[in-house]
Coordinates of C-alpha atoms and ligand atoms in Angstrom, one line a residue:
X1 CA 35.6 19.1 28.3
X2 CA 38.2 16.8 28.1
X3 CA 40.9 16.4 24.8
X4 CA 39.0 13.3 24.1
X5 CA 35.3 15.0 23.8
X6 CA 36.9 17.5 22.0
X7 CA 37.9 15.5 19.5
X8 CA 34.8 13.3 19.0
X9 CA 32.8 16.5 19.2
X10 CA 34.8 18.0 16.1
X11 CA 35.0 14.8 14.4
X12 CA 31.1 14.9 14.3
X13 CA 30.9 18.7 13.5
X14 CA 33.4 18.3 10.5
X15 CA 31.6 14.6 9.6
X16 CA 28.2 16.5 9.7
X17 CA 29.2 19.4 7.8
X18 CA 31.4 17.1 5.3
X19 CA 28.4 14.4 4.7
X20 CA 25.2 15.2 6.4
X21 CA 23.2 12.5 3.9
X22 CA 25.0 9.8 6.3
X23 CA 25.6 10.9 9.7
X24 CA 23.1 13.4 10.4
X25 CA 19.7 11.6 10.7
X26 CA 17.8 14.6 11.3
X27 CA 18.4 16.3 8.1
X28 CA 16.8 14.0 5.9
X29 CA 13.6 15.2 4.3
X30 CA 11.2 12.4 2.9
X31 CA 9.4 11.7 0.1
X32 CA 6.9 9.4 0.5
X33 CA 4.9 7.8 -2.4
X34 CA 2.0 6.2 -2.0
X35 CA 0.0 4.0 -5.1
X36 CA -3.0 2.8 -4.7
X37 CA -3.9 -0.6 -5.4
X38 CA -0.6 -1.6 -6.4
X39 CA 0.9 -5.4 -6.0
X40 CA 4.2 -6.1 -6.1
X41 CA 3.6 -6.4 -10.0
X42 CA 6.9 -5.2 -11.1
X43 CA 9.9 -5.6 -12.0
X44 CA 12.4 -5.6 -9.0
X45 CA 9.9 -8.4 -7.6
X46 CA 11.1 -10.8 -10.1
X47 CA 8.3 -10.2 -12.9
X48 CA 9.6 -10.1 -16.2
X49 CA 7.3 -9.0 -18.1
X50 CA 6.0 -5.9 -16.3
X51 CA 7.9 -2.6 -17.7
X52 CA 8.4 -0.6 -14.2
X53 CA 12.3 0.9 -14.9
X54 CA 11.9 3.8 -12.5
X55 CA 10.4 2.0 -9.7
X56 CA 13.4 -0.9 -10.4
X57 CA 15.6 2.2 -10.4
X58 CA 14.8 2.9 -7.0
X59 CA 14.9 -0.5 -5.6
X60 CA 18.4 -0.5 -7.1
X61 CA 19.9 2.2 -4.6
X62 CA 17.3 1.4 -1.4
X63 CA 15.8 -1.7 0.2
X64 CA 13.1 -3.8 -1.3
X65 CA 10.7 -5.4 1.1
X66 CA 9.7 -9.1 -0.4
X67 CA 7.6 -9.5 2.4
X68 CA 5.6 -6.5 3.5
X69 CA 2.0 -6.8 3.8
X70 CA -0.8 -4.3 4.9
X71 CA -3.2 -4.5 7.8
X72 CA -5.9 -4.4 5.9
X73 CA -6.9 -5.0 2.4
X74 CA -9.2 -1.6 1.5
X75 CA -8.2 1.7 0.9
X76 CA -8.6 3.9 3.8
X77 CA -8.3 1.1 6.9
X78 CA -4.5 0.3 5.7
X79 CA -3.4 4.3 4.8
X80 CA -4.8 4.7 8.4
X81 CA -3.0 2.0 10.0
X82 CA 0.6 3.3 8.2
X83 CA -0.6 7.1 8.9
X84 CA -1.2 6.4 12.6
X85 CA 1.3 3.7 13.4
X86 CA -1.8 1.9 14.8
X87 CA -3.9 -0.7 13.8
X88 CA -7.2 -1.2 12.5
X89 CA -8.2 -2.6 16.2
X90 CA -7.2 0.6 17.4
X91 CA -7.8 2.6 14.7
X92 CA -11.5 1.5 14.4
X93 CA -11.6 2.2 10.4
X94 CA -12.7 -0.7 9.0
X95 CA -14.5 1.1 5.4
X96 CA -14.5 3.9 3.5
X97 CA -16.5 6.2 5.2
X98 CA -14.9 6.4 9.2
X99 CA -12.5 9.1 10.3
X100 CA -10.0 8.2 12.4
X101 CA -10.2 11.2 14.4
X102 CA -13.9 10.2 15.8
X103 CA -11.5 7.1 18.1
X104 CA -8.2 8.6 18.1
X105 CA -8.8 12.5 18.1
X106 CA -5.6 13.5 19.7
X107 CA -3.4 11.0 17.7
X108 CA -0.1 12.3 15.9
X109 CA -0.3 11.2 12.3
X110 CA 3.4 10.4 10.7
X111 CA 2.8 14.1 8.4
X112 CA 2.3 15.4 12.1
X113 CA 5.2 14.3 13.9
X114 CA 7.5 15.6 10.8
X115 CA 5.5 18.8 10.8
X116 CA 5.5 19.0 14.6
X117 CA 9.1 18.6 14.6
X118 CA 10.0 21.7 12.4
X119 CA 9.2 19.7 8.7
X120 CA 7.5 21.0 6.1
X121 CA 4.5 18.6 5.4
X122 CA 2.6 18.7 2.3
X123 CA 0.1 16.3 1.0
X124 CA -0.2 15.7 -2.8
X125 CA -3.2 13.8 -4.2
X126 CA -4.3 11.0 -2.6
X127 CA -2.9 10.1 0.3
X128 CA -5.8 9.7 3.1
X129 CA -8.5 8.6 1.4
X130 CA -10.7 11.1 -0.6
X131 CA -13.3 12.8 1.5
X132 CA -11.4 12.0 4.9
X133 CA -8.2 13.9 4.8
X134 CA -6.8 15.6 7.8
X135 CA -5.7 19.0 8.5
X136 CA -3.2 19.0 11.4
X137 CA -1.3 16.6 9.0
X138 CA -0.3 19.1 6.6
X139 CA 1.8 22.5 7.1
X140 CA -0.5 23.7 3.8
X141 CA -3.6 22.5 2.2
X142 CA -3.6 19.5 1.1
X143 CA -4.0 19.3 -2.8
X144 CA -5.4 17.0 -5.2
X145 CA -5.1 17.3 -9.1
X146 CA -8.7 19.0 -11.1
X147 CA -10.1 17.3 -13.8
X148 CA -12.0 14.0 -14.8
X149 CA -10.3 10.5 -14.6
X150 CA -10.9 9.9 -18.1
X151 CA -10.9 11.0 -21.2
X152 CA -13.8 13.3 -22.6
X153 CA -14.8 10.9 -24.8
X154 CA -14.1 8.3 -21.9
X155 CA -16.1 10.4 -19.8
X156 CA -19.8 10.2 -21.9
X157 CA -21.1 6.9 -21.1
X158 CA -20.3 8.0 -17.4
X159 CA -22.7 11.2 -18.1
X160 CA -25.3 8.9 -19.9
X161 CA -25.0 6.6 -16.7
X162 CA -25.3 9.8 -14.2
X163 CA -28.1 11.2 -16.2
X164 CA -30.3 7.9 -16.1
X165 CA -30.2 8.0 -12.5
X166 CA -31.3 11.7 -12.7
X167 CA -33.4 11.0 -14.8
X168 CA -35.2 7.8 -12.5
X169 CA -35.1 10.4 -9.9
X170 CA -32.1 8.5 -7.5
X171 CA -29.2 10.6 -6.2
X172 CA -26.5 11.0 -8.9
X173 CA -23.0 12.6 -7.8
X174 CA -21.0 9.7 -9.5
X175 CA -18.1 9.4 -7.4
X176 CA -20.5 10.0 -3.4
X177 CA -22.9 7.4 -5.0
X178 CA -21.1 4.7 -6.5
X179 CA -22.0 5.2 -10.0
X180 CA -19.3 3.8 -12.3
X181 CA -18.0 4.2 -15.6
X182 CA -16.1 2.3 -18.5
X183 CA -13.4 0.1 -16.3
X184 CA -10.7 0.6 -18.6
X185 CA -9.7 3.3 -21.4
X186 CA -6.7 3.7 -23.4
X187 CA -6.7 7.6 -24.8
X188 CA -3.8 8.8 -27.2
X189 CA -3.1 11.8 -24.7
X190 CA -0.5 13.0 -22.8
X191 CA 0.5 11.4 -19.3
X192 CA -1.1 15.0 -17.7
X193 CA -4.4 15.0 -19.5
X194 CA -5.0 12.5 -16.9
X195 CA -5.0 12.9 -12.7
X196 CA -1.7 11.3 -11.9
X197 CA 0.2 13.2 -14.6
X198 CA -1.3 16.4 -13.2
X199 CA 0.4 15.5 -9.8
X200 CA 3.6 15.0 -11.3
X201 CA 3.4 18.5 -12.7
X202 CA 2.3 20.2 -9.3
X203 CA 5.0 17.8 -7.0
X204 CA 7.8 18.9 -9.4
X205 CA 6.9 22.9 -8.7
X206 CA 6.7 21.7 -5.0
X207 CA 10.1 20.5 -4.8
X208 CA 11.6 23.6 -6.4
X209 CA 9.5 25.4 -3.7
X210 CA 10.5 23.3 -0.8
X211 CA 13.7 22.4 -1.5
X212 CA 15.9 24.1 1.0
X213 CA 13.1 23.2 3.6
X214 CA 13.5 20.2 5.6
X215 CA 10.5 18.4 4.4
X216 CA 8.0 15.3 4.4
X217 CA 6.3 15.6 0.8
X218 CA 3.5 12.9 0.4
X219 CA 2.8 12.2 -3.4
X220 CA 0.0 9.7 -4.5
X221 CA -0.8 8.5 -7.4
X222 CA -4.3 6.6 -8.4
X223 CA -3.2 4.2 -11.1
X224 CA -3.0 1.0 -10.6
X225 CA -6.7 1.3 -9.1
X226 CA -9.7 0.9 -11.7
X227 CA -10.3 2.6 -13.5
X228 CA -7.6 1.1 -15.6
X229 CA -7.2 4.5 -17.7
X230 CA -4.2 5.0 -19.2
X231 CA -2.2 6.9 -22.1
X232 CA -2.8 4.9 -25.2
X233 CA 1.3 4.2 -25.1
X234 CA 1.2 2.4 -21.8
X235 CA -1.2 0.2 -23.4
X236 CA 1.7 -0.6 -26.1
X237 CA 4.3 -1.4 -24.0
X238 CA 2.3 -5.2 -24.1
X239 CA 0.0 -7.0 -26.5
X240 CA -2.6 -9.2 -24.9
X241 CA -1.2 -12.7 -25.9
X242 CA 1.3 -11.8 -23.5
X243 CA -0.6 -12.1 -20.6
X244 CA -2.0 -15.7 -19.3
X245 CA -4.9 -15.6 -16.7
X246 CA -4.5 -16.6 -13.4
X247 CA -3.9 -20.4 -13.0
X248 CA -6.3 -20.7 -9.9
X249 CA -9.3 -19.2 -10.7
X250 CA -11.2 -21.1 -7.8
X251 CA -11.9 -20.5 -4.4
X252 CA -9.5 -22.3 -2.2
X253 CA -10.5 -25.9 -1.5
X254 CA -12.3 -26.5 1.8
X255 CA -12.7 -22.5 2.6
X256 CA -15.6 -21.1 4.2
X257 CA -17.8 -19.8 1.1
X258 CA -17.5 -16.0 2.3
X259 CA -14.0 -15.9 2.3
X260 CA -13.6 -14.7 -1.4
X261 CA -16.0 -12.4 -1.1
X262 CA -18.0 -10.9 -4.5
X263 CA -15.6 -8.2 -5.8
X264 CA -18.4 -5.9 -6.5
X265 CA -15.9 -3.0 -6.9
X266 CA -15.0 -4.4 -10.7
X267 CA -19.1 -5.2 -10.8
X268 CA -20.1 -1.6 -10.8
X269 CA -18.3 -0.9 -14.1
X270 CA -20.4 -0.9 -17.3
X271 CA -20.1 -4.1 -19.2
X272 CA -19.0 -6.1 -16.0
X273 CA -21.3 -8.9 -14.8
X274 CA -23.1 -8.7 -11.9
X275 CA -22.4 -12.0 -10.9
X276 CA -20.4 -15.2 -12.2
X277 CA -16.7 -15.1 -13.7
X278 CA -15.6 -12.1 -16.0
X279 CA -15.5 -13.3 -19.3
X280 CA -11.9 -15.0 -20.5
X281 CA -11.4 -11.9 -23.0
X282 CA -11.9 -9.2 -20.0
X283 CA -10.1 -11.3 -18.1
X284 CA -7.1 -11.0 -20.4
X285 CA -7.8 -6.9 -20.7
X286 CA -8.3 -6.6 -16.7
X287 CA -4.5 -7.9 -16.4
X288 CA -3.5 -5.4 -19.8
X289 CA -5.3 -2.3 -18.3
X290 CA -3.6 -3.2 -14.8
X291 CA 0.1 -3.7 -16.6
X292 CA -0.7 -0.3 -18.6
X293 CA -1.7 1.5 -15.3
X294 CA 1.3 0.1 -13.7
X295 CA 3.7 1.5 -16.3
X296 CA 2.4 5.2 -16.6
X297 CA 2.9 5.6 -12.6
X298 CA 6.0 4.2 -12.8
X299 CA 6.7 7.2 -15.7
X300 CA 5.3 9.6 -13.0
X301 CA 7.4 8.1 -10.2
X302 CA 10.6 8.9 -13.1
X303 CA 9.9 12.3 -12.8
X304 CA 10.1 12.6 -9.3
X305 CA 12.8 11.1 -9.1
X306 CA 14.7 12.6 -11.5
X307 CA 13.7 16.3 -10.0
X308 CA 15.3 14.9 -6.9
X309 CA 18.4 14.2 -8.6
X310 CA 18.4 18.0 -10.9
X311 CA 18.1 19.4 -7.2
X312 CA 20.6 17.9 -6.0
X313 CA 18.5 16.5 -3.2
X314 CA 19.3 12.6 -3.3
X315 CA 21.8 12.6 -1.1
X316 CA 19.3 14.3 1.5
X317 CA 16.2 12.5 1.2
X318 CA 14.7 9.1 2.2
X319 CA 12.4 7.8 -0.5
X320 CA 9.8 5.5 0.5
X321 CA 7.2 3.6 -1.9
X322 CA 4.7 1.3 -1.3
X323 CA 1.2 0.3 -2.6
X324 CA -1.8 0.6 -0.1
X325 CA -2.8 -3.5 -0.1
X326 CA -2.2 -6.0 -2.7
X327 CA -4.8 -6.9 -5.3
X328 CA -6.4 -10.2 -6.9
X329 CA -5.9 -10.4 -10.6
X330 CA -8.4 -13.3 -10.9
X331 CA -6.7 -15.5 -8.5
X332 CA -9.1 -17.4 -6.3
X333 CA -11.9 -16.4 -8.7
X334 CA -11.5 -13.0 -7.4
X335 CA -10.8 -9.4 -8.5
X336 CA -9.5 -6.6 -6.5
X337 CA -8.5 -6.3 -3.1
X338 CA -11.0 -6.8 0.2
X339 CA -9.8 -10.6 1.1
X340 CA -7.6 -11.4 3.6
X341 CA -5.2 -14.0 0.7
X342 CA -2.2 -13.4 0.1
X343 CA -2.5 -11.4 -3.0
X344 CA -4.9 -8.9 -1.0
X345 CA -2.5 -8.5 2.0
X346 CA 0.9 -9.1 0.1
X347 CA 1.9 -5.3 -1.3
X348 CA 5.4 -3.7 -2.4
X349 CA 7.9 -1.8 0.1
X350 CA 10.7 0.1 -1.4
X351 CA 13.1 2.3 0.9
X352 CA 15.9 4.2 -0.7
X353 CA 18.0 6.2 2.6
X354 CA 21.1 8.1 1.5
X355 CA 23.9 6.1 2.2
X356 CA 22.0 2.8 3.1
X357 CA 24.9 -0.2 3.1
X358 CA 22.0 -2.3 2.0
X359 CA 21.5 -0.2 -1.1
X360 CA 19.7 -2.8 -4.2
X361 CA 19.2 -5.5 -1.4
X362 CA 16.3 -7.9 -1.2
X363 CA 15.0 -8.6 1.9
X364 CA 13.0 -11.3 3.0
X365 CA 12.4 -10.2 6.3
X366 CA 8.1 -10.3 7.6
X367 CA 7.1 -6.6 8.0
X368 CA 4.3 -4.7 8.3
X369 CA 2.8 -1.0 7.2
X370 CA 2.3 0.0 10.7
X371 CA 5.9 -0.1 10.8
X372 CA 6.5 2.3 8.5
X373 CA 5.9 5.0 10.9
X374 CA 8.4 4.3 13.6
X375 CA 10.7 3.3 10.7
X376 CA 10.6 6.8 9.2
X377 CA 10.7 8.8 12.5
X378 CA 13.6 6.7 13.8
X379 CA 15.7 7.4 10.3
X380 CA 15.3 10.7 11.1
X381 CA 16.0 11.1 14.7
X382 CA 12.9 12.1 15.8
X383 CA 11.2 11.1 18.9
X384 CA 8.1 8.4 18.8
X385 CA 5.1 9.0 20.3
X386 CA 3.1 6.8 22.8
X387 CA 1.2 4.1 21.8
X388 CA 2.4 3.1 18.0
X389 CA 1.8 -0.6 17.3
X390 CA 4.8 -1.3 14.9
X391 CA 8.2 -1.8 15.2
X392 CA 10.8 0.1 13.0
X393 CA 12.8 -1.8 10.4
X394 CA 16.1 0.2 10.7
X395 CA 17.8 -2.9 12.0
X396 CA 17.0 -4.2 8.7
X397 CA 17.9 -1.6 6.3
X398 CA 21.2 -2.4 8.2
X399 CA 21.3 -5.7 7.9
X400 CA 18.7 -7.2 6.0
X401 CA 19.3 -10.6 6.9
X402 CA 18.7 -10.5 10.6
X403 CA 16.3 -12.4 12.5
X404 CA 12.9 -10.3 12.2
X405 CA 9.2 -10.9 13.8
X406 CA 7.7 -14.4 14.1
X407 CA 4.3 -13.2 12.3
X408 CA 2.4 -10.4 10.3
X409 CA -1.0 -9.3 10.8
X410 CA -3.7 -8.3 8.3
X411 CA -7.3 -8.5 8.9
X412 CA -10.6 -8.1 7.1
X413 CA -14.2 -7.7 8.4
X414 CA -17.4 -9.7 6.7
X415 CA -21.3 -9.9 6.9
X416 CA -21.7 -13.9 6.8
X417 CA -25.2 -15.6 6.0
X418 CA -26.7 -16.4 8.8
X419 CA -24.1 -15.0 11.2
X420 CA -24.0 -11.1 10.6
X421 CA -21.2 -9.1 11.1
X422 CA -17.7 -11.0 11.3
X423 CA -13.8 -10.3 11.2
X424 CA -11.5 -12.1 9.8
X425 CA -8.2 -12.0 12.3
X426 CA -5.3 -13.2 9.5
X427 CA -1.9 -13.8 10.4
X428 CA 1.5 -14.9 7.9
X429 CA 4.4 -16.5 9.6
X430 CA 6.8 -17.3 7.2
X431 CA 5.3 -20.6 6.1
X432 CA 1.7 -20.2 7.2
X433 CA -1.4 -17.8 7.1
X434 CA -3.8 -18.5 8.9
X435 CA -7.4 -17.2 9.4
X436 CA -9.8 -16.9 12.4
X437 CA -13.6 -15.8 10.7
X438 CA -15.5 -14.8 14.5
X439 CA -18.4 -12.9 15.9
X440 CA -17.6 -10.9 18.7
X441 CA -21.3 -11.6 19.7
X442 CA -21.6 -14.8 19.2
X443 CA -20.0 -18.7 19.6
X444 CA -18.8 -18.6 16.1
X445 CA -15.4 -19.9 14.1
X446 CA -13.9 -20.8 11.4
X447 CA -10.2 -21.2 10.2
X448 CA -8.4 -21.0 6.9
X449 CA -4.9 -22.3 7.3
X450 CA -2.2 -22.4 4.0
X451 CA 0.9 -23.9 4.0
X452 CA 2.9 -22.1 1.0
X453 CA 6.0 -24.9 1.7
X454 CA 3.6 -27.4 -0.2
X455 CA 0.7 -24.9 -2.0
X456 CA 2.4 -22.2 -3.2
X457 CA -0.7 -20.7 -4.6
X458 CA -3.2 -21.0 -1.5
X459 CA -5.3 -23.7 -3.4
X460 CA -6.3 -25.6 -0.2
X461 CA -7.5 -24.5 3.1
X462 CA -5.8 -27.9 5.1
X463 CA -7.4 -26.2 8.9
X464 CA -9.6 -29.2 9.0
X465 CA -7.2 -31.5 8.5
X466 CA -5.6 -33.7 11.1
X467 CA -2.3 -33.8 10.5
X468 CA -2.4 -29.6 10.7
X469 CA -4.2 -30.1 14.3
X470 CA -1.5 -29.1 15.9
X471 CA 0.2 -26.0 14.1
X472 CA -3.1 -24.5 13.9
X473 CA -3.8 -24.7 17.9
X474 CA -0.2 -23.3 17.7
X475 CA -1.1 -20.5 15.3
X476 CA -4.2 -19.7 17.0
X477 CA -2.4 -19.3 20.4
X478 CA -0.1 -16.9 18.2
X479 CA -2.9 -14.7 16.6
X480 CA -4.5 -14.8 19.9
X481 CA -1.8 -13.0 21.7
X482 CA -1.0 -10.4 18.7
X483 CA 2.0 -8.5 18.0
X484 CA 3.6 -8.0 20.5
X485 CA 4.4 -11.8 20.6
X486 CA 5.4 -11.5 17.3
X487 CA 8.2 -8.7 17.7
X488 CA 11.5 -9.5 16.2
X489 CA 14.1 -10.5 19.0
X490 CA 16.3 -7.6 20.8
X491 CA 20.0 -7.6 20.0
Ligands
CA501 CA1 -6.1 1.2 -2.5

């Protein structure tokens, strides 16, 4: 070895040993929270009336993502997509019920690779979606908190509800079968009387556990999803003549009449209508009971991260958030997620790496879920597997302001009268989204096309309009090709 090697070689011992948290990738554990149904309905997005300090906290010292959107809008297809790298193409989970393993049975999940590549991997709550987790994920069981999502007094008209089906002789296991309860509920209880509190408690013993382990430590929480159930003092953080309905509650003019789709998630509640508009005063409580929901994970999310800080692992762990797909509070005339607008495809990224440059950056860059996995396996020097359908955003945790991919890619299926089964192919290009409705089967299309530069909101599909002739051929040719057209250019 010459003097030279020598030197560099020390220089990197003595560097490692002096700040591993910057130099030494491959000592960085992760902790990687996932909440469901959560939009980028906070505060480090711009929206000043949401209280979320904890999750602003951690924007401050990582990277927040403006622009990241899911693959698809629905639970399970978009975890799969971010847990597998691929998408739902590939993954062929379109619903609720499909495990990936039946088309990818030999795949390496992200928990995997970490836990492959000497991690300990643990899975808190939920994280796949219930019913279809995975066991070559996890180093240990996974775990999700016991008890009921609401309160006991919550809970009865539930029972009454379950016990009227028994009763008419139906199938009645109210979570298997669809049965719903109250959609909101604001008991004076403690944050862990309720599910998400309960995996606070259990992830704060799993740090002290794990803590000299390198580790990947998945923690979900279920709030912001309905039930909108949270402690009474959530609910006080906002009084309901704060909140103003959304200003477009009407399908977008000119789009094809399935698009919006019927929300029948909220339907299923008691005391929501089976068809129509909610009514303005449930409106108003729908956007309280989401605000309230908001606000007590963003307590739990606290916790965590002030565990992190008491054992003294910040300077050793990545921290990623993000919520599973975006969510329609009423805009469009729609409620929840399963729509391939903006609100359903538009969700919040934050990444917090120990001694990220770009620490309480914005970044306005197009990125996708399925790139979290080669993101996180690339921050911490490990090697990516074949066949992952994302690119990793290091570069931009770097430099946020480099040039990025030309397009993102979301996608959601429908049954359409008259036509059957359908997908809708979306992409978002920085000015544009635009969707392709087809039948595999069958000679069928239709396009949605929004140009945010003059409708900020969506309000008017302008695919059938001349003047647009032209980007949307363009467009289509993009969507067509998928992407790997898209992928940012190489340095
Ligand atoms: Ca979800």
């Amino acid at each position: 070895m010459n003097p030279t090697s020598r030197l560099i070689q020390w220089t990197f011992l003595v560097t490692c040993l002096v700040a591993p948290a910057t130099l030494c990738a491959e000592q960085f554990n992760v902790l990687f929270i996932a909440v469901d149904d959560l939009r980028p309905e906070l505060g480090c997005y711009g929206n000043p009336l949401v209280k979320s300090p904890n999750i602003d906290r951690l924007a401050a010292r990582g990277l927040t993502f403006n622009r990241a959107y899911c693959q698809q809008a629905l639970c399970s297809p978009s975890r799969l997509s971010l847990l597998t790298g691929r998408r739902p193409d590939t993954t062929k989970v379109y619903n609720l019920i499909t495990h990936f393993r039946e088309a990818l049975p030999n795949v390496v999940t992200l928990p995997q690779l970490f836990k492959n590549n000497g991690y300990h991997s643990q899975g808190l709550s939920k994280i796949y979606h219930g019913g279809l987790d995975d066991e070559p994920s996890w180093s240990v069981p996974h775990w999700k908190p016991p008890g009921d999502p609401y309160s006991p007094e919550g809970m009865k008209p539930l029972k009454a509800r379950v016990a009227d089906r028994k009763a008419a002789g139906q199938t009645a296991r109210w979570h298997e079968d669809g049965i719903r309860g109250l959609p909101w509920e604001a008991p004076d209880v403690a944050d862990n009387a309720l599910p998400d509190g309960k995996t606070t408690d259990h992830a704060l013993e799993v740090l002290r556990q794990i803590k000299a382990k390198p580790f990947f430590l998945a923690v979900g929480f279920h709030k912001p999803h309905l039930p909108f159930v949270a402690p009474k003092k959530y609910w006080e953080l906002y009084a309901e003549k704060d909140f103003k309905p959304a200003a477009n509650p009407f399908a977008p003019t000119n789009c094809p009449s399935y698009a919006p789709g019927e929300w029948g998630e909220l339907r299923n509640y008691i005391g929501m209508p089976k068809t129509g508009p909610l009514a303005p005063a449930d409106a108003l409580k729908m956007w309280h009971g989401y605000y309230a929901s908001v606000s007590y994970t963003d307590a739990q999310v606290g916790r965590l991260l002030a565990e992190l800080d008491a054992l003294k692992l910040r300077e050793q762990t990545i921290v990623v958030l993000w919520g599973d797909h975006g969510w329609q509070l009423g805009e469009h005339g729609v409620w929840c997620k399963h729509t391939n607008f903006e609100e359903a495809t538009h969700a919040p990224l934050i990444i917090s790496v120990p001694g990220q440059k770009s620490a309480g950056r914005k970044c306005n860059a197009l990125v996708e879920f399925v790139d979290i996995y080669p993101s996180l396996a690339e921050l911490c020097g490990l090697e990516l597997p074949e066949g992952l359908e994302g690119i990793s955003f290091k570069p931009l945790i770097e430099n946020p302001d480099r040039a990025w991919k030309k397009a993102t890619f979301s996608q959601y299926p429908r049954t359409i009268p008259g036509q059957g089964r359908a997908m809708g192919h979306s992409l978002r290009t920085e000015r544009f989204r635009l969707t392709e409705w087809s039948a595999s089967t069958r000679e069928f299309k239709e396009y949605e096309l929004y140009d945010y530069e003059k409708d900020p909101a969506g309000n008017v599909n302008v695919a059938p309009q001349a003047a647009y002739g032209e980007k949307l051929r363009e467009l289509t040719t993009l969507l067509h090709d998928g992407w790997p057209a898209a992928r940012p250019p190489t340095q």
